[in-house]
Coordinates of C-alpha atoms and ligand atoms in Angstrom, one line a residue:
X1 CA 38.4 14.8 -1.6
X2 CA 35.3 13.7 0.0
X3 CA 34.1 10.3 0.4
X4 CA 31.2 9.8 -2.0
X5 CA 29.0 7.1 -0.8
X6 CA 28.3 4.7 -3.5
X7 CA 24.5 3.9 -3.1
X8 CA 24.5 1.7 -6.1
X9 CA 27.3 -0.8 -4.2
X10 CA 26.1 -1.0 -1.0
X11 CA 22.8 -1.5 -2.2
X12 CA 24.0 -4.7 -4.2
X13 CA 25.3 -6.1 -0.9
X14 CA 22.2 -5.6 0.8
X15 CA 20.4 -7.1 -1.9
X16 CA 22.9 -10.0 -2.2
X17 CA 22.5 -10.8 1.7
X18 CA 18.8 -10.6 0.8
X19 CA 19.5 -13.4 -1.6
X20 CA 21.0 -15.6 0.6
X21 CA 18.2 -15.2 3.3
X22 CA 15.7 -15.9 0.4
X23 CA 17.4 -19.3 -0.7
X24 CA 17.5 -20.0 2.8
X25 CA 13.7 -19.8 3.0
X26 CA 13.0 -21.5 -0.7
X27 CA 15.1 -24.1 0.9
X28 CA 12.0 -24.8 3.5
X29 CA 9.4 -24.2 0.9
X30 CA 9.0 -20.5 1.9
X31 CA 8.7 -18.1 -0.5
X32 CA 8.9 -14.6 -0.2
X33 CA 5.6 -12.7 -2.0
X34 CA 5.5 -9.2 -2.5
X35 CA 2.4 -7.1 -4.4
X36 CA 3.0 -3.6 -5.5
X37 CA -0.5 -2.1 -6.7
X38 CA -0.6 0.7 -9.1
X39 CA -3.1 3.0 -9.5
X40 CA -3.4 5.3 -12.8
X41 CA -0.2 5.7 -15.4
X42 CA 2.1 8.0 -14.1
X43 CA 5.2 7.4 -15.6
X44 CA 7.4 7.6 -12.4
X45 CA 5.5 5.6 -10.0
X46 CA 5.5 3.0 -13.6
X47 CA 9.4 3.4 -13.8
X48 CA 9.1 2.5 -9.8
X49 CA 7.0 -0.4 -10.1
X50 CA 9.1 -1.9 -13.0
X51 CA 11.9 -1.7 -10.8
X52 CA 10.5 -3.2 -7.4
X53 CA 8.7 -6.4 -9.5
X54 CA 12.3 -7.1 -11.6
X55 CA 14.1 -6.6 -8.2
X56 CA 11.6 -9.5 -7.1
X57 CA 12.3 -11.5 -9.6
X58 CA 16.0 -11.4 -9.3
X59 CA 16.4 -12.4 -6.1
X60 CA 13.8 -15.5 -6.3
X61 CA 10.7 -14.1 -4.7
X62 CA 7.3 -13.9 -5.9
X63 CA 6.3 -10.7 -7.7
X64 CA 2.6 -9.8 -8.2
X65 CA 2.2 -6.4 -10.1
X66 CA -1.4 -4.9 -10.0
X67 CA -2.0 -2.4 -12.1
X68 CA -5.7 -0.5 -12.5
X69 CA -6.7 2.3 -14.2
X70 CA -6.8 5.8 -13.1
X71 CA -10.6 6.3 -11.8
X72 CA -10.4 3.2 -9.8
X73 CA -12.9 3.7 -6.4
X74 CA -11.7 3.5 -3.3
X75 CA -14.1 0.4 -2.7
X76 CA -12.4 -0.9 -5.1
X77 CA -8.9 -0.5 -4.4
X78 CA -10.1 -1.5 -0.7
X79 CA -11.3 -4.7 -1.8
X80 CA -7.8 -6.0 -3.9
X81 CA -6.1 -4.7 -0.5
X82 CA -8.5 -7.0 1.4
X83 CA -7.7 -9.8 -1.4
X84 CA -4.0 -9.2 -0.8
X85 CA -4.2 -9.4 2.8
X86 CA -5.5 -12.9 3.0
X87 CA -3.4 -14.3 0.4
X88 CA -0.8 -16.5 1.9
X89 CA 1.8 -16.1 -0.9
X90 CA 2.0 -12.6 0.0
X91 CA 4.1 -11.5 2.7
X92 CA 4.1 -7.5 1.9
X93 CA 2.3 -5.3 0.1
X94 CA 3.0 -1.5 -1.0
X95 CA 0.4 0.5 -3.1
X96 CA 2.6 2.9 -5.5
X97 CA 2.6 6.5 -4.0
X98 CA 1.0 9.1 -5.9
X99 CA -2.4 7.4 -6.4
X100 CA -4.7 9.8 -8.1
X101 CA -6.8 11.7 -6.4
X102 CA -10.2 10.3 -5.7
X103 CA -8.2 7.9 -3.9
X104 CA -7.6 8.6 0.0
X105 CA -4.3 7.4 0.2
X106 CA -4.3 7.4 4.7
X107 CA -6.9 5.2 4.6
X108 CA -6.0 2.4 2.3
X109 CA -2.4 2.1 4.2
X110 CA -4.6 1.8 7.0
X111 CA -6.6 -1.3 5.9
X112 CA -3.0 -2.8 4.6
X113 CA -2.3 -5.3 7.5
X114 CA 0.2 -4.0 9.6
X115 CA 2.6 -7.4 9.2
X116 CA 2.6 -7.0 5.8
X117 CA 3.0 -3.0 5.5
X118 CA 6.8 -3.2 3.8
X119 CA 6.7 0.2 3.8
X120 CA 6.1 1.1 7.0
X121 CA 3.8 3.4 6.6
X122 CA 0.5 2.2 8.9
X123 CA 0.0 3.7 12.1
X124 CA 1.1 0.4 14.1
X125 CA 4.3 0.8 12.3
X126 CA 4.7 4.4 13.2
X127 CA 4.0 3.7 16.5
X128 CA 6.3 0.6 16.9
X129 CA 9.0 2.6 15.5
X130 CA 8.7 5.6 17.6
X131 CA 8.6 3.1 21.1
X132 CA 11.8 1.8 19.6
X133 CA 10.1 -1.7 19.1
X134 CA 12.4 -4.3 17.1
X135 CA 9.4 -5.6 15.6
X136 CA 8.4 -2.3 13.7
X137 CA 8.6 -2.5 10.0
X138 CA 10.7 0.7 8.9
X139 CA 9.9 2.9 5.5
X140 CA 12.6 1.9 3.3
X141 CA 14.0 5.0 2.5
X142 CA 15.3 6.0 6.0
X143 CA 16.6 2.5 6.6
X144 CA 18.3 3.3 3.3
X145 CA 20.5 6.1 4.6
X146 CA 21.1 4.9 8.3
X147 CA 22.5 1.8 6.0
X148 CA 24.7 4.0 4.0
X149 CA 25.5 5.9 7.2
X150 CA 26.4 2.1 9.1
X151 CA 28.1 0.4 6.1
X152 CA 30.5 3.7 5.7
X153 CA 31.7 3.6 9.6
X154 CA 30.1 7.1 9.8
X155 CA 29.3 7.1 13.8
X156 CA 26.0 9.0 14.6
X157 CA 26.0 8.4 18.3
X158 CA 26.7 12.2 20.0
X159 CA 26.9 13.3 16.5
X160 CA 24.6 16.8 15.5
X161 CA 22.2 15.6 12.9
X162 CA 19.8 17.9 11.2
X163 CA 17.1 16.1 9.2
X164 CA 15.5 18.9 6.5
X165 CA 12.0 17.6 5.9
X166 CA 8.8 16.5 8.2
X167 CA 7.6 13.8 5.8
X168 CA 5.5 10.7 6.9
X169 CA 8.0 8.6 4.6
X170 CA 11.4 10.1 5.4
X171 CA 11.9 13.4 7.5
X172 CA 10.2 12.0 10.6
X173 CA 11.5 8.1 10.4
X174 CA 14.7 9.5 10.0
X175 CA 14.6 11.7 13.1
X176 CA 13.4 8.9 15.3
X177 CA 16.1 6.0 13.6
X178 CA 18.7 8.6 14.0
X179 CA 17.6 9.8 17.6
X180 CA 17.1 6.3 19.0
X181 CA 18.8 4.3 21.2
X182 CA 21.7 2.7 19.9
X183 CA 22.3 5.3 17.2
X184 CA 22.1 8.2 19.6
X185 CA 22.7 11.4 17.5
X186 CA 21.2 14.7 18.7
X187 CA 18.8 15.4 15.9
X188 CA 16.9 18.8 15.1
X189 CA 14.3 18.5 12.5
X190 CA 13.9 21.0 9.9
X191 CA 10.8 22.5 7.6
X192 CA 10.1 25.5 5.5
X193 CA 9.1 27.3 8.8
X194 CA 12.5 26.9 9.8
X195 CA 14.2 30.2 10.7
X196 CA 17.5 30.7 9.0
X197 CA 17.8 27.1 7.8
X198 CA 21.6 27.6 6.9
X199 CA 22.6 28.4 10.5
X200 CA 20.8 25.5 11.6
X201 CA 22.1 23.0 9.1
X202 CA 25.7 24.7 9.7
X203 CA 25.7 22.9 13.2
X204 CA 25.5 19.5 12.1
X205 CA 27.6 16.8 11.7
X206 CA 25.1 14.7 9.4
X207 CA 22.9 16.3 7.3
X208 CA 20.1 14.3 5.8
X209 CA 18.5 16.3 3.3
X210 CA 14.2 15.5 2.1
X211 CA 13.0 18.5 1.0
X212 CA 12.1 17.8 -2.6
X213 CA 13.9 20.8 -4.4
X214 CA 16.6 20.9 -6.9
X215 CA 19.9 21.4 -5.7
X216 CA 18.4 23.9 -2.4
X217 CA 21.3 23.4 0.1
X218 CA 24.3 24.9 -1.3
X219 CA 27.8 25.3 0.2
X220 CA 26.6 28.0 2.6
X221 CA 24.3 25.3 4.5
X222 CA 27.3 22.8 5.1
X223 CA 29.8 22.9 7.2
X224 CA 33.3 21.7 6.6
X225 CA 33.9 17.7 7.4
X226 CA 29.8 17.4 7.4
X227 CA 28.7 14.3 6.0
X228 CA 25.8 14.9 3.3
X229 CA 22.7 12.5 2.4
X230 CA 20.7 13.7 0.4
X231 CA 17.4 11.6 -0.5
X232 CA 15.8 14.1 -3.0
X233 CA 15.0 13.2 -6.0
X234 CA 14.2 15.9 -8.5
X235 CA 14.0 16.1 -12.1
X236 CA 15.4 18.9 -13.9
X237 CA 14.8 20.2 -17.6
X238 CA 17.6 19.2 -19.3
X239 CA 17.8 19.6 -23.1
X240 CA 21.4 17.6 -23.8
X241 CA 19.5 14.7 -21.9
X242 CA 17.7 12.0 -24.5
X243 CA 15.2 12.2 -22.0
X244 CA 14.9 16.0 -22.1
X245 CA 15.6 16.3 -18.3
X246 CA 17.9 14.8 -15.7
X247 CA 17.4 14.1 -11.6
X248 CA 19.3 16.4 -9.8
X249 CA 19.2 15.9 -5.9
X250 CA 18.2 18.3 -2.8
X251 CA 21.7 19.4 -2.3
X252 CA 24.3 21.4 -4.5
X253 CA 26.5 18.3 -5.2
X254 CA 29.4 20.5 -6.8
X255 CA 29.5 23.2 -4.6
X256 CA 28.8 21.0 -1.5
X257 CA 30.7 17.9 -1.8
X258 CA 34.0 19.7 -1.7
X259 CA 33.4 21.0 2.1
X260 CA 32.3 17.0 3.3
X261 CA 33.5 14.3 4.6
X262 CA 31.3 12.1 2.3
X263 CA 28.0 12.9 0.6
X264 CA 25.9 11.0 -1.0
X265 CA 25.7 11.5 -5.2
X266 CA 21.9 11.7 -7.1
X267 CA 21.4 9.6 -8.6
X268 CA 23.3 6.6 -7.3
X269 CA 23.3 7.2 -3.5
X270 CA 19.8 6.9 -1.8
X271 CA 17.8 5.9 -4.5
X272 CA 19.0 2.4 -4.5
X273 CA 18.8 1.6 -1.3
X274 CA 15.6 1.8 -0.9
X275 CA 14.6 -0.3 -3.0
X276 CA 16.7 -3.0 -1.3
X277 CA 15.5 -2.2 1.8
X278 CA 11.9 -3.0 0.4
X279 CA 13.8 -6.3 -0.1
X280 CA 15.2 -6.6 2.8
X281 CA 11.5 -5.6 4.4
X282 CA 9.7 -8.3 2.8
X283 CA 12.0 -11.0 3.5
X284 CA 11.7 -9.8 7.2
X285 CA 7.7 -9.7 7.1
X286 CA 7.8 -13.6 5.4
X287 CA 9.8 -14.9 7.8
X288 CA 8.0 -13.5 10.6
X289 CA 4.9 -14.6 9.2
X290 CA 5.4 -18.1 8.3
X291 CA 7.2 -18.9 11.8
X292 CA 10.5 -19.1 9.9
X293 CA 12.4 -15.9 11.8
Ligands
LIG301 P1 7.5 16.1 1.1 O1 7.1 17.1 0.0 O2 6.4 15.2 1.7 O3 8.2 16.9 2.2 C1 9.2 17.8 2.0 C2 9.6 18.4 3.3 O4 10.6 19.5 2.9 C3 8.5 19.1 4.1 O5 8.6 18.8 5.4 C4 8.7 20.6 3.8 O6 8.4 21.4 4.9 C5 10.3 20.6 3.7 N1 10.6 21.8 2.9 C6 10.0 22.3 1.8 N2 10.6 23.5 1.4 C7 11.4 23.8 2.4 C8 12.3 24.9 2.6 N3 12.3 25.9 1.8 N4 13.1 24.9 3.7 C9 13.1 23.8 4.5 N5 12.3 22.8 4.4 C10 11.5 22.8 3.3 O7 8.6 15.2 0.4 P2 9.2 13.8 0.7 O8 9.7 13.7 2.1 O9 8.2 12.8 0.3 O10 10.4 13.7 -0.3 C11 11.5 14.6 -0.2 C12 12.4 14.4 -1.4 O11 12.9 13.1 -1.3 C13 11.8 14.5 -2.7 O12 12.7 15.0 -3.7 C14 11.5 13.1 -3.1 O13 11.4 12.8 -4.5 C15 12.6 12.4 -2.5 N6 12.4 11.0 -2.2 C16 13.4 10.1 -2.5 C17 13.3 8.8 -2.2 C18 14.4 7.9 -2.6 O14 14.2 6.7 -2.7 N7 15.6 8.4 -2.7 C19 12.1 8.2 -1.5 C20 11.1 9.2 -1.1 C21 11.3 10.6 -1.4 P3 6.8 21.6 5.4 O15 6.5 20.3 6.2 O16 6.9 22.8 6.3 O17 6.0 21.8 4.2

């Protein structure tokens, strides 16, 4: 039997160290401040936004939800991004990802300021991450699996990783966290221009898979003892559902998982860690900015 790699546990001890950091900082009149901005009503990205501003409030820091309507101007959204920037009591900011489409998303992470981009998304961050700088500030959901990989003793270092997906937000963070120094896989980076993606994937130890289709790596991309991630997060019609679908992840979890070592389950695995990662990133942002890390 394979391990599976209980996302929702781990998670809950990130987010309970999180906790403790945050009392310590309420203890010197710090609080941690983060403002997720929504653009528009899409009912994921709402579902998302719900989460991140309970999550807030659970562990003691301050929440600010912003929430506009859907033919908001860039100007617009520029300006609460400026308003956010210079507000004291907040150390990170994230604006909800899809914003509709008048909205040019490149550019408002750019005018997010750089110590306060949780997500990790601004150029400064990229950069940071990809010179291996400790201060970078890491998208959440990458962090989230080389947490999974770390708090499960899976060793990347000479390991074969093959990362499926090129993504801003997860393929290529995850190449360069898993390639760096100190984790030290060998890591090959795969797209849909891939050539014969199954013989590729075959080789690895760790796959990590971001591809955003339902169940697309099955048992013939996996070799046995590989360890699985899988980050997608796909929803599937499903009429016995109340909901009238169900999220299903990249990978074949019934076909696959019997071949691993460990794989991650969707939902349950990835999902929640990054969310505490955002935590964990805000926390780090706060106490950098107020002097207190
Ligand atoms: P993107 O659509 O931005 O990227 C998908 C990547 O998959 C692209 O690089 C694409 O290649 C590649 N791809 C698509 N089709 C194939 C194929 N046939 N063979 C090989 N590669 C392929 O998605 P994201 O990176 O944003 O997200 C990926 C998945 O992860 C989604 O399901 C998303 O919902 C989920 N997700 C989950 C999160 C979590 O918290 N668990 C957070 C963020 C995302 P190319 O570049 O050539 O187009």
């Amino acid at each position: 039997m394979p391990l599976i790699i209980d996302g929702k546990e781990t998670a809950a001890r990130c987010l309970a160290e999180t906790a403790q950091r945050i009392a310590g900082l309420r203890a010197r009149g710090i609080t941690p401040g983060l403002a997720v901005v929504l653009v528009g009503e899409n009912p994921a990205s709402q579902a998302y936004v719900r989460s991140k501003d309970r999550t807030c409030r659970e562990l003691g820091m301050h929440s600010r939800k912003i929430e506009l309507p859907a033919d908001t101007a860039q100007d617009r959204l520029l300006d609460v991004v400026a308003e956010l920037n210079a507000d004291p009591a907040i150390h990170g900011i994230l604006v909800q990802s899809p914003p509709p489409p008048q909205i040019d998303e490149s550019a408002i992470v750019k005018a997010i300021d750089p110590r306060k981009d949780v997500d990790g998304f601004h150029p400064l961050n990229v950069a940071a991450l990809a010179m291996e700088d400790p201060a970078a500030l890491v998208p959440c959901t990458p962090l989230g699996c080389m947490e999974l990989l770390r708090a499960h003793d899976i060793a990347t270092a000479g390991a074969r990783a093959v990362v499926v997906g090129r993504s801003l937000i997860v393929g290529k963070p995850m190449a360069l966290l898993l390639m760096a120094k100190g984790a030290d896989a060998t890591v090959t980076v795969a797209h849909s221009r891939t050539r014969d993606l199954a013989a590729v994937t075959r080789e690895a130890d760790i796959v990590i898979a971001a591809i955003g289709r339902p169940h697309f790596l099955g048992a013939g991309h996996i070799r046995e003892g590989a360890v699985v991630i899988d980050v997608g997060i796909n929803r599937v019609e499903d009429p016995a559902s109340p909901r009238g679908y169900r999220l299903v992840g990249d990978v074949d979890f019934d076909a696959v998982a019997p071949k691993c070592r460990a794989i991650t389950p969707v939902p349950g695995g990835v999902g929640p860690m990054t969310i505490a990662m955002l935590m964990a990133n805000t926390v780090r942002a706060c106490g950098r900015q107020t002097g207190a890390a």
